[in-house]
CSV table of C-alpha atoms in Angstrom, one decimal:
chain,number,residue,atom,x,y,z
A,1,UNK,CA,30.0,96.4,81.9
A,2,UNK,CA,31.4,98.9,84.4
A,3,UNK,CA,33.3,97.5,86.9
A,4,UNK,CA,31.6,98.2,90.8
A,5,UNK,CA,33.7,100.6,92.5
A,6,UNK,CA,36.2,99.4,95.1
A,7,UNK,CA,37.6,101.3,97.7
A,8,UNK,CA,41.5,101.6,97.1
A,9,UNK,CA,43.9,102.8,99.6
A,10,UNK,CA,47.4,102.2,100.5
A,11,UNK,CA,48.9,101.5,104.0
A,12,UNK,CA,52.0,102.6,105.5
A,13,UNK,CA,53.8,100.0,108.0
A,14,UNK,CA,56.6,102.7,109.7
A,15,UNK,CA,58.3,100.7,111.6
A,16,UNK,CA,61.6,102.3,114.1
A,17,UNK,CA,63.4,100.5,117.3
A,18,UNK,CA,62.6,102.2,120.7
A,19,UNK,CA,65.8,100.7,122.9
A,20,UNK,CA,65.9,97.0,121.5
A,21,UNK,CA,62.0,96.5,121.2
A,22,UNK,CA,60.4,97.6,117.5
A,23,UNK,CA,58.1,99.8,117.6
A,24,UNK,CA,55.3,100.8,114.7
A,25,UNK,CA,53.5,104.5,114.0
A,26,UNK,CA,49.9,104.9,114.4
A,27,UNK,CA,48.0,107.7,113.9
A,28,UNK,CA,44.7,108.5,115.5
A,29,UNK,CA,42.1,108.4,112.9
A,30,UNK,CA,39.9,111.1,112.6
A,31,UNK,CA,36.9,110.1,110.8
A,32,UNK,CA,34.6,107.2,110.6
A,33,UNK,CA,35.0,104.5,110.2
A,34,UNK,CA,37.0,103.8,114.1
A,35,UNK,CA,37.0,107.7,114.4
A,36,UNK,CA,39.9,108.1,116.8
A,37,UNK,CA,41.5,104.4,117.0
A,38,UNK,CA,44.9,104.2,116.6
A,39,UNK,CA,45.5,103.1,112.5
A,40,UNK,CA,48.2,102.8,110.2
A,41,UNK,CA,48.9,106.2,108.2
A,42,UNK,CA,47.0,105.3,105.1
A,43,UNK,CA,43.9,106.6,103.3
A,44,UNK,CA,42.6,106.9,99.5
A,45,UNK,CA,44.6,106.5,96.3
A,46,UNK,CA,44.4,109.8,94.5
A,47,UNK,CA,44.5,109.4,90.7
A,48,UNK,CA,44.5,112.5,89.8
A,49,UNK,CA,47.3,113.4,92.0
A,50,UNK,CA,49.5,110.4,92.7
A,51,UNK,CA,51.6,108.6,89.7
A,52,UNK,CA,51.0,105.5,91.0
A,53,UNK,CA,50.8,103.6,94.4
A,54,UNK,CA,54.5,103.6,95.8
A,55,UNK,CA,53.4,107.6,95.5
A,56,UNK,CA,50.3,107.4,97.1
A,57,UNK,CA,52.5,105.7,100.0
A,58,UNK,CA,54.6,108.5,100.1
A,59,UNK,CA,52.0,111.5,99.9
A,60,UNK,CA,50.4,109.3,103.1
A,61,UNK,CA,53.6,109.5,104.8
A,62,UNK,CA,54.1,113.0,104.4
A,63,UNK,CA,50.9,114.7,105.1
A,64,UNK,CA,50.1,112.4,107.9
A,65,UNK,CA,53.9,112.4,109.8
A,66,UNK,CA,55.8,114.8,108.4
A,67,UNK,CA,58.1,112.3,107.2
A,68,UNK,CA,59.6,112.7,103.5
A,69,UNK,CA,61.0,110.0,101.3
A,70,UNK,CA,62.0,107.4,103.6
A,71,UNK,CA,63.2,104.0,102.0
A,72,UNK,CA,59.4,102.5,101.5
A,73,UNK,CA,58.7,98.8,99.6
A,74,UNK,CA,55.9,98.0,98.9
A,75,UNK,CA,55.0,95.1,101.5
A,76,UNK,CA,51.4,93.0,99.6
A,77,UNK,CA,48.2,94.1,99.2
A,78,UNK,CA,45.3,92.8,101.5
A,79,UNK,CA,41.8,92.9,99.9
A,80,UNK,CA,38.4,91.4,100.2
A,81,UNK,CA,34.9,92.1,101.1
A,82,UNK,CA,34.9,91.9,104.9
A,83,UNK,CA,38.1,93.9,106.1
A,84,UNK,CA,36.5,97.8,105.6
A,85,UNK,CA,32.8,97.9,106.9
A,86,UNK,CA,32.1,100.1,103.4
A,87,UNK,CA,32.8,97.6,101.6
A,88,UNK,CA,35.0,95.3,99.0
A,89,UNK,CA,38.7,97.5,99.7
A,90,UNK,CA,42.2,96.7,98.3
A,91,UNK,CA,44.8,98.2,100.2
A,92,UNK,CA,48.3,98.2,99.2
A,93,UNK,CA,50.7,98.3,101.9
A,94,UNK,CA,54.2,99.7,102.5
A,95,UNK,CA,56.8,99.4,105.1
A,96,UNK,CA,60.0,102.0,106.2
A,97,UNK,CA,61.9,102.0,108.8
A,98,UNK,CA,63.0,105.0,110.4
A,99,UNK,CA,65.5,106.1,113.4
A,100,UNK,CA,62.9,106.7,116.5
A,101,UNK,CA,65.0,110.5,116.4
A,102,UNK,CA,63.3,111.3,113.2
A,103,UNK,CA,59.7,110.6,114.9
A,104,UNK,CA,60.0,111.1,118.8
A,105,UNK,CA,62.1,114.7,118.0
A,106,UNK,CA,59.6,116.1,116.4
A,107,UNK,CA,55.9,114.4,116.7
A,108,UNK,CA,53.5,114.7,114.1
A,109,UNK,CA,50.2,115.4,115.9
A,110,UNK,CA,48.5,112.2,116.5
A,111,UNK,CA,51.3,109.8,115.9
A,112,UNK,CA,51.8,107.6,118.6
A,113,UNK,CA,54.2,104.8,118.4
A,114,UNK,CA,53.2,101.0,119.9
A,115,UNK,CA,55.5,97.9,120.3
A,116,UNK,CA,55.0,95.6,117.3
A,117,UNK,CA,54.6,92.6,119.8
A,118,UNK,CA,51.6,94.6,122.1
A,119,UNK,CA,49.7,95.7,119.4
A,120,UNK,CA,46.0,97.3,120.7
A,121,UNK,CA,42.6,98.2,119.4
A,122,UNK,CA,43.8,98.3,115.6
A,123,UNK,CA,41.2,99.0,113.0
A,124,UNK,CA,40.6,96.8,109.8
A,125,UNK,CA,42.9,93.8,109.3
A,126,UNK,CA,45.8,96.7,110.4
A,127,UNK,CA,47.0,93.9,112.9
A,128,UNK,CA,47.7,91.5,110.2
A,129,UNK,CA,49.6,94.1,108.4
A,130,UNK,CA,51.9,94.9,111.1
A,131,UNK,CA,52.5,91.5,111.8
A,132,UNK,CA,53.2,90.3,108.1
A,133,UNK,CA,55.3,93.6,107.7
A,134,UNK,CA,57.8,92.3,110.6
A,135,UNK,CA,58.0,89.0,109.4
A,136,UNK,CA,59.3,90.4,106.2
A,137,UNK,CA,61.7,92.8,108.6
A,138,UNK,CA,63.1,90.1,110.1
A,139,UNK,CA,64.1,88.0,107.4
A,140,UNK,CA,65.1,90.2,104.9
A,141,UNK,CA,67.3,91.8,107.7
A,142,UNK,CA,69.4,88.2,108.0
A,143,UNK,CA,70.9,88.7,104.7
A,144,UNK,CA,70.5,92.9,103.6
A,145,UNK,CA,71.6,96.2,104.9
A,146,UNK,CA,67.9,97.1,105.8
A,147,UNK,CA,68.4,97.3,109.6
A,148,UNK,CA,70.8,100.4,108.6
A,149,UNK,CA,68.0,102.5,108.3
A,150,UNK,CA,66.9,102.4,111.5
A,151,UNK,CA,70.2,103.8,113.0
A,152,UNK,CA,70.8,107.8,112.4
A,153,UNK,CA,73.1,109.1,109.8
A,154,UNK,CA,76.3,107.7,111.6
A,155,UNK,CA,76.7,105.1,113.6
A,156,UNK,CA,79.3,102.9,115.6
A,157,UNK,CA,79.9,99.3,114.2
A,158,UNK,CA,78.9,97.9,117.8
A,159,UNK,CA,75.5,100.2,117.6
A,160,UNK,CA,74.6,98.5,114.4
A,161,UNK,CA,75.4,95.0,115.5
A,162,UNK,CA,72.6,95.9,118.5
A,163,UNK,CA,70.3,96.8,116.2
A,164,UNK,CA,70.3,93.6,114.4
A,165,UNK,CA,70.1,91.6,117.4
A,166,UNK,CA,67.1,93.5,118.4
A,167,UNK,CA,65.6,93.3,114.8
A,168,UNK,CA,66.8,89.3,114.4
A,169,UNK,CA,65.9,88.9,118.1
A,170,UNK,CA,68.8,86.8,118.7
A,171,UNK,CA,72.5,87.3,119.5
A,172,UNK,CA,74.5,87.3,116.8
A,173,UNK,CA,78.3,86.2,116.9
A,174,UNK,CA,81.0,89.3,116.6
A,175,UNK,CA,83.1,87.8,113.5
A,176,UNK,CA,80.1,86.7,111.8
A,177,UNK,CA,78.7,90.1,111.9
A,178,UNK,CA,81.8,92.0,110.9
A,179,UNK,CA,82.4,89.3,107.9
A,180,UNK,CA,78.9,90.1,106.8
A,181,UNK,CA,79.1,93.5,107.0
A,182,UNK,CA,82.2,93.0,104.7
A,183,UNK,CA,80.8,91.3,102.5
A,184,UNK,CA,77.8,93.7,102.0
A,185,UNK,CA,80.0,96.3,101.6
A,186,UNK,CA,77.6,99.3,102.4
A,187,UNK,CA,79.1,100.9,105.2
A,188,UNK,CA,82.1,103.5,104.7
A,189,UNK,CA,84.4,105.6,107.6
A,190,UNK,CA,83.4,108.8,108.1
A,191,UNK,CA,87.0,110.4,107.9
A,192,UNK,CA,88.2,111.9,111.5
A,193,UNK,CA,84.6,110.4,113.4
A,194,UNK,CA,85.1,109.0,116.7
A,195,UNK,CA,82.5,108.0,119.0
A,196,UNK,CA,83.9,109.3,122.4
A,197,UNK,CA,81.2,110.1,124.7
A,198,UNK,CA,81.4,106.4,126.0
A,199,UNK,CA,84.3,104.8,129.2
A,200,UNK,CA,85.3,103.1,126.1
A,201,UNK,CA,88.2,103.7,123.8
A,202,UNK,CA,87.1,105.8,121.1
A,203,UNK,CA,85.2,103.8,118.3
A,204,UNK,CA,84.7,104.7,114.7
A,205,UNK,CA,82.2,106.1,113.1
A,206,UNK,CA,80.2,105.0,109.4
A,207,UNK,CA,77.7,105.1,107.8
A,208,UNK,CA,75.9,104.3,104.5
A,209,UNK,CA,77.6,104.0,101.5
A,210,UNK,CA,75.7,106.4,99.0
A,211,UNK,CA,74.3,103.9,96.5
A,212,UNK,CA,72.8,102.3,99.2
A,213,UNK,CA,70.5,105.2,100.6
A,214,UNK,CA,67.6,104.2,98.1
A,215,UNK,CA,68.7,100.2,97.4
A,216,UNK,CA,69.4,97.5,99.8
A,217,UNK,CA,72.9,95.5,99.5
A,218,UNK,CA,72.0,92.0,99.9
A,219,UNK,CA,74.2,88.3,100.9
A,220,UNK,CA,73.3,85.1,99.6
A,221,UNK,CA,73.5,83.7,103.1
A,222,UNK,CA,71.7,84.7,106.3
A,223,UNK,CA,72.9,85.7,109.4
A,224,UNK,CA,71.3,83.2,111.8
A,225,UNK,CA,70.4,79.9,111.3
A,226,UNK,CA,66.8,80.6,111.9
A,227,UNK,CA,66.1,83.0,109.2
A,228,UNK,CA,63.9,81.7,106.4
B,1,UNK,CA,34.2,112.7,98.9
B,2,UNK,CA,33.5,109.5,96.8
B,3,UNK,CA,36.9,108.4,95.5
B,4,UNK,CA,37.4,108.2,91.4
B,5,UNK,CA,37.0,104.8,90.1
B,6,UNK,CA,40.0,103.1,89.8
B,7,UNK,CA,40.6,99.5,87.2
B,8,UNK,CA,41.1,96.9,89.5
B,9,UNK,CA,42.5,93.8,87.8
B,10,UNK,CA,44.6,90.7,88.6
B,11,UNK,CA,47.0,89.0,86.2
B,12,UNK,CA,48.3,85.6,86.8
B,13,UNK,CA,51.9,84.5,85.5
B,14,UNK,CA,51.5,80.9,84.7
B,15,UNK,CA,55.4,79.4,84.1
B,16,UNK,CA,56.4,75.8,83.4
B,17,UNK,CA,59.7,74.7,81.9
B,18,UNK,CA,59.7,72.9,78.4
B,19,UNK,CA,62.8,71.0,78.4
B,20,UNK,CA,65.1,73.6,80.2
B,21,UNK,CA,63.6,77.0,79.1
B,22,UNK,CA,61.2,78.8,81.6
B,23,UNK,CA,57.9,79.4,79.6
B,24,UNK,CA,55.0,81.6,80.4
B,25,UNK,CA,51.3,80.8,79.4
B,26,UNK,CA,49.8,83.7,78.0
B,27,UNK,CA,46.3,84.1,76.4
B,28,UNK,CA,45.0,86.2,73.3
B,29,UNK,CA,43.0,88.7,74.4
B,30,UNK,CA,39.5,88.7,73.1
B,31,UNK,CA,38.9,92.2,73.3
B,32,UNK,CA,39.7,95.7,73.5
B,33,UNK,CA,42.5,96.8,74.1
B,34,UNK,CA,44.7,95.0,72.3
B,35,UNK,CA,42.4,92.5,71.1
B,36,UNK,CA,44.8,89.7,69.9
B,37,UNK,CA,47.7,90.2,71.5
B,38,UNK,CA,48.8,87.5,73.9
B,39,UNK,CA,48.7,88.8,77.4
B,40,UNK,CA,49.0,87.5,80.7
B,41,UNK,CA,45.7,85.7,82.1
B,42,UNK,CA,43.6,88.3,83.9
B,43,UNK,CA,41.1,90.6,84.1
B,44,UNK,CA,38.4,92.9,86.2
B,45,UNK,CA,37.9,92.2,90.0
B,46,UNK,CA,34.4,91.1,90.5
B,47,UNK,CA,33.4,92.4,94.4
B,48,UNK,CA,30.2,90.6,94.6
B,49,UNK,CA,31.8,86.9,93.6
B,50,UNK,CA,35.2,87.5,94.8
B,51,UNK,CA,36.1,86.9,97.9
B,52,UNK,CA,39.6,88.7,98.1
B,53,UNK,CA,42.2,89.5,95.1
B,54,UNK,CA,43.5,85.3,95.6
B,55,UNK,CA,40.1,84.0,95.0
B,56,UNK,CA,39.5,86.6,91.8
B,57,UNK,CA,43.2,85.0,90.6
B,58,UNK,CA,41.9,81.5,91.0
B,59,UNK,CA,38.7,81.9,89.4
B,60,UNK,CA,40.4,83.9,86.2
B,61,UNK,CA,43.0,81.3,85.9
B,62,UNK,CA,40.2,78.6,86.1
B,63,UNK,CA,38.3,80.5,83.3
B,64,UNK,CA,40.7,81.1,80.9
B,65,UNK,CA,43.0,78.3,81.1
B,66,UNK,CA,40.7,75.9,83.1
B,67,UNK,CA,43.7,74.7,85.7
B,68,UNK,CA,42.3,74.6,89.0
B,69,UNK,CA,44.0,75.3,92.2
B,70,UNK,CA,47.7,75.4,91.8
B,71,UNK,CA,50.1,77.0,94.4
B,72,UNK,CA,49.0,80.7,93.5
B,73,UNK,CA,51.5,83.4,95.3
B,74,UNK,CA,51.0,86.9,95.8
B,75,UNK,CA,54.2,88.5,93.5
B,76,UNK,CA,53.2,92.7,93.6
B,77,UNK,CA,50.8,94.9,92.9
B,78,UNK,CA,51.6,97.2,89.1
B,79,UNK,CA,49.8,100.6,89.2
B,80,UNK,CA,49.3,103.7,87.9
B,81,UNK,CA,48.2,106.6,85.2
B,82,UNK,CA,49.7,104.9,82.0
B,83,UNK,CA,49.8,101.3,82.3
B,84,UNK,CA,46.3,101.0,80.9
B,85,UNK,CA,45.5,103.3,77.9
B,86,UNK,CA,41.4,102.9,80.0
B,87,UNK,CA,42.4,105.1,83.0
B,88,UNK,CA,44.5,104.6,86.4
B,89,UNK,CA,44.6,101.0,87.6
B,90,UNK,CA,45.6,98.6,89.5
B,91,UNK,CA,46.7,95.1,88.7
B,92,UNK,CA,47.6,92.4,91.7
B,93,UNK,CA,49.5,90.0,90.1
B,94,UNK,CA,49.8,86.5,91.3
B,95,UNK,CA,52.2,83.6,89.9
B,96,UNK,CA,51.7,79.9,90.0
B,97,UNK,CA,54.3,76.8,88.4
B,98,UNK,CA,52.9,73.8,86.7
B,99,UNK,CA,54.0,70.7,84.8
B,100,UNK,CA,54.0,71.8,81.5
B,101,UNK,CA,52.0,69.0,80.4
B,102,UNK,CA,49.1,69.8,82.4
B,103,UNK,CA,49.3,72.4,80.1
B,104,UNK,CA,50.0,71.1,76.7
B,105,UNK,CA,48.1,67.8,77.3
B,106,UNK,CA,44.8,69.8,76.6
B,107,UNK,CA,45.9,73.7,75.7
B,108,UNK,CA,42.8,75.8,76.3
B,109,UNK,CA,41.9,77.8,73.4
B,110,UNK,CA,43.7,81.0,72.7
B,111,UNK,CA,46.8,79.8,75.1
B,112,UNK,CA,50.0,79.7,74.3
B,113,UNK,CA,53.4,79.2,75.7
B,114,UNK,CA,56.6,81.9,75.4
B,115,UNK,CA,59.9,81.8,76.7
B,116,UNK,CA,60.3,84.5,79.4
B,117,UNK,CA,63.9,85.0,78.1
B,118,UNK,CA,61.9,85.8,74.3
B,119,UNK,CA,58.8,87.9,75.2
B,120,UNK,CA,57.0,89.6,72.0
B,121,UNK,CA,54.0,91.5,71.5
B,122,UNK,CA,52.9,92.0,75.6
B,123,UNK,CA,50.6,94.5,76.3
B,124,UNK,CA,50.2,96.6,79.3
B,125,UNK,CA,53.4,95.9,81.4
B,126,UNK,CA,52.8,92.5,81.3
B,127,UNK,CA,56.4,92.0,80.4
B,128,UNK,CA,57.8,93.9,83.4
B,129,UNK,CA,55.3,92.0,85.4
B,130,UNK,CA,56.9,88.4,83.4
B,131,UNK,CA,60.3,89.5,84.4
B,132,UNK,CA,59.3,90.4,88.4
B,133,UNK,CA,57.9,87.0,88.9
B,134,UNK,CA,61.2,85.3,87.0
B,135,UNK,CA,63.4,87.5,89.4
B,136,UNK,CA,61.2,86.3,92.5
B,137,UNK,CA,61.3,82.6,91.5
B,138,UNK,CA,64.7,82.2,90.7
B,139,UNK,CA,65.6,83.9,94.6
B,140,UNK,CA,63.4,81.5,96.2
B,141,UNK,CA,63.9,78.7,94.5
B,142,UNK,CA,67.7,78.8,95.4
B,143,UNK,CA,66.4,78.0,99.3
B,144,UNK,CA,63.0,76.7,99.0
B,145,UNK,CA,60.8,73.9,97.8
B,146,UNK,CA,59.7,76.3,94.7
B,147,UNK,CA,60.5,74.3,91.4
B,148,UNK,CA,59.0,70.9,92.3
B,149,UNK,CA,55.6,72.5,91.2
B,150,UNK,CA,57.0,72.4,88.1
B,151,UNK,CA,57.8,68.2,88.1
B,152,UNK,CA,54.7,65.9,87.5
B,153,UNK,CA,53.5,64.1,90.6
B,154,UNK,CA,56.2,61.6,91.1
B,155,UNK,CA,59.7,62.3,90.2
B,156,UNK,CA,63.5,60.7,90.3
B,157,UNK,CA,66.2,63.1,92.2
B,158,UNK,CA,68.3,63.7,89.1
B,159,UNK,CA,65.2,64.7,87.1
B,160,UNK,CA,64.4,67.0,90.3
B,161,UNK,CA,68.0,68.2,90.0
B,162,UNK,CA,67.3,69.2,86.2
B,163,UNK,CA,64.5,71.1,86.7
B,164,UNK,CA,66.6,73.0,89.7
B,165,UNK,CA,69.5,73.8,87.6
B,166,UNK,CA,67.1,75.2,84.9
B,167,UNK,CA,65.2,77.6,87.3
B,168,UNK,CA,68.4,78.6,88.3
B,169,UNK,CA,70.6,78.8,85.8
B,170,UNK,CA,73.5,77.0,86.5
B,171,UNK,CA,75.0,73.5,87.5
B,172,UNK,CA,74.2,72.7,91.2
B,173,UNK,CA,76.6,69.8,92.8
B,174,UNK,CA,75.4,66.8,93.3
B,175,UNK,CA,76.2,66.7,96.8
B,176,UNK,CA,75.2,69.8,98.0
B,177,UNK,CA,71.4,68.9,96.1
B,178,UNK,CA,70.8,65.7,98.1
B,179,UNK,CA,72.3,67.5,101.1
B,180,UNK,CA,69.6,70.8,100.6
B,181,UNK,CA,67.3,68.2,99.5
B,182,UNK,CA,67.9,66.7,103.0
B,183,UNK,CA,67.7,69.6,104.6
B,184,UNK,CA,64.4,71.0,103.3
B,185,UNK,CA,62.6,67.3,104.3
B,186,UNK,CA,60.1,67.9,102.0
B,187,UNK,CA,60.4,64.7,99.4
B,188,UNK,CA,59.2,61.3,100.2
B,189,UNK,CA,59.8,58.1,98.6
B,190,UNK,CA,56.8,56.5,96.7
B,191,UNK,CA,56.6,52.7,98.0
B,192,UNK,CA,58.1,50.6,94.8
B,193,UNK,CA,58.0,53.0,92.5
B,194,UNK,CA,61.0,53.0,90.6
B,195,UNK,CA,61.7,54.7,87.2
B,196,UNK,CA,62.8,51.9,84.4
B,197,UNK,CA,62.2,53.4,80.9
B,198,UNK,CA,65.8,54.3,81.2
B,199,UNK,CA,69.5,52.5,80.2
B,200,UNK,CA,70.6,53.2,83.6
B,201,UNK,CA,70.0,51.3,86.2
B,202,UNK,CA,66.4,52.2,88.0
B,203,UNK,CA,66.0,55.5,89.7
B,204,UNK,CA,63.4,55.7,93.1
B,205,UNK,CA,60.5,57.9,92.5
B,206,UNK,CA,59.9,60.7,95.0
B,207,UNK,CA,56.6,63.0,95.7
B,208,UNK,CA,56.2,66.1,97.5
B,209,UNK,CA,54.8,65.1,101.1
B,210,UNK,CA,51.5,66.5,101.6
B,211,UNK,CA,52.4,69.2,103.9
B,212,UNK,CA,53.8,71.1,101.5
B,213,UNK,CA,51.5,70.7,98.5
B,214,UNK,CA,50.3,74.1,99.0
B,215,UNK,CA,53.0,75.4,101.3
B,216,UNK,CA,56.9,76.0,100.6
B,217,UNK,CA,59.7,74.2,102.6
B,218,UNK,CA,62.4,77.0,103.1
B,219,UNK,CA,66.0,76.7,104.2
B,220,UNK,CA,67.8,79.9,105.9
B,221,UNK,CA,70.4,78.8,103.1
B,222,UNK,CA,70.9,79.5,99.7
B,223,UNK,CA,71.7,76.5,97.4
B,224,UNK,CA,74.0,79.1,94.9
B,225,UNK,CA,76.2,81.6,95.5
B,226,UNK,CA,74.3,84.2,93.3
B,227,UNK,CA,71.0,84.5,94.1
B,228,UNK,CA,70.2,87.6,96.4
């Protein structure tokens, strides 16, 4: 018996850190159904075209932002019978994070970016998929190197701590940080790279170790206590 | 443009531990393809009696190996042009841990059990599939209340240790056990129930608390250095 169609998509989660507030790309649909409400970039698996799903993410990503091969996991897929008014729909949903630079420079027409915690008039169960794609942010951040990615190419050590706190949403200790930035043992110097635009003293630059462009470095422990 | 159908399955890994060796229930398939071979429970989606992908993984598992309502968790979604010699598909695959007597106490027919360390003969990629949701259960069991699925209702601490240590893979302290144990506040003692059968002297039984018969205890902490 042939199986009854079901519509399959995937769903891209891009997620980037405006100031200390994390923020999430939506783009302004432009057909039915919710014809011009901010959604997630996402739309129809192509099998003829994509390999297999993680592609499908991609393509998404670049037709609808611009953006090209990003560090994307796949986040869970969402299905069911009541979530997409033409009925039963899986969608399998990724998340990237991004520097803000790499979406506010140059702005993909209709991309708007919203803070994850004001999240309004989302189609679907796109809500849900935001929120489960921070939750898995945030903890995964406690004990990986995946906050690097939403800092530019190179950054000062004291930038990145900031960017954890925001991501962790909680302060984080000085000589905790730097031990477990040791012990992940992503970053490197970038030879001769000073920070000096700030009254500070100079600071030194990094940034990613190469193996870790495409593949997180992760700790046995967490960060913060409330990580689970 | 109507989108080309795509093979939407899910396939359930179904592990338990005989004596210390993590086994996988798989089922010989009753039909083509590979009609014979022992493959991980599963099969079509079926939108107009499913409610979402976790109800079509509780119904399958309740066909084929009639066990009803375990802890099911979502592991990943396997897709693409040449996982399935019938066309591009898509298989959400969800795992589950049992006592393995509910399993061998009455086997349904065509199940077996493998070790996941000594897979033969899986079709598809069932095997990567086997392997994804060892990976994922060995990381979470390190800081979670995971492997007591895998103990009968009431059990003693050192037999909870056991079954710990064989998830894991290595010897856990016995300190830092009742200490995690502690920690996670998820075992409570059953009122006289002592275990006798043994030389040494009686052992307390213990039970899961009801809270977190279908929900994990987590601690921010892992209970071994290695897990990731």
């Amino acid at each position: 018996m042939p199986q009854k169609a079901i519509i399959c998509t995937v769903d891209v989660v891009l997620l980037c850190l405006r100031g200390t507030v994390l923020n999430v790309a939506l783009w302004r649909r432009e057909r039915a159904p919710f014809e011009g409400s901010p959604a997630l970039p996402g739309g129809y698996i192509h099998p003829e075209e994509d390999v297999d799903t993680l592609d499908a993410a991609s393509r998404m990503l670049r037709e609808k932002t611009g953006i090209a091969s990003p560090y994307l996991e796949q986040l869970g897929t969402f299905s069911g019978a009541s979530r997409d008014p033409r009925g039963w729909s899986i969608s399998i949903a990724y998340y990237a994070l991004l520097p803000a630079e790499l979406i506010e420079q140059e702005p993909a027409p209709g991309l708007v970016l919203q803070a994850v915690e004001q999240l309004k008039g989302l189609p679907f169960d796109h809500k849900d998929i935001v929120q489960a794609a921070v939750q898995r942010v945030r903890n995964k951040s406690s004990y990986s190197s995946l906050p690097v990615y939403l800092c530019g190419e190179q950054f000062t050590l004291p930038r990145l701590q900031a960017v954890y706190e925001a991501v962790l949403g909680e302060p984080i200790n000085k000589v905790s940080f730097r031990r477990k930035m040791e012990e992940l043992d992503m970053l490197e110097a970038v030879e001769g790279a000073m920070e000096t635009g700030r009254a500070n003293r100079p600071a030194q630059l990094y940034r990613l170790k190469h193996e870790f462009q495409q593949c997180l470095s992760v700790s046995p422990r967490s960060l913060t206590a409330a990580a689970g």
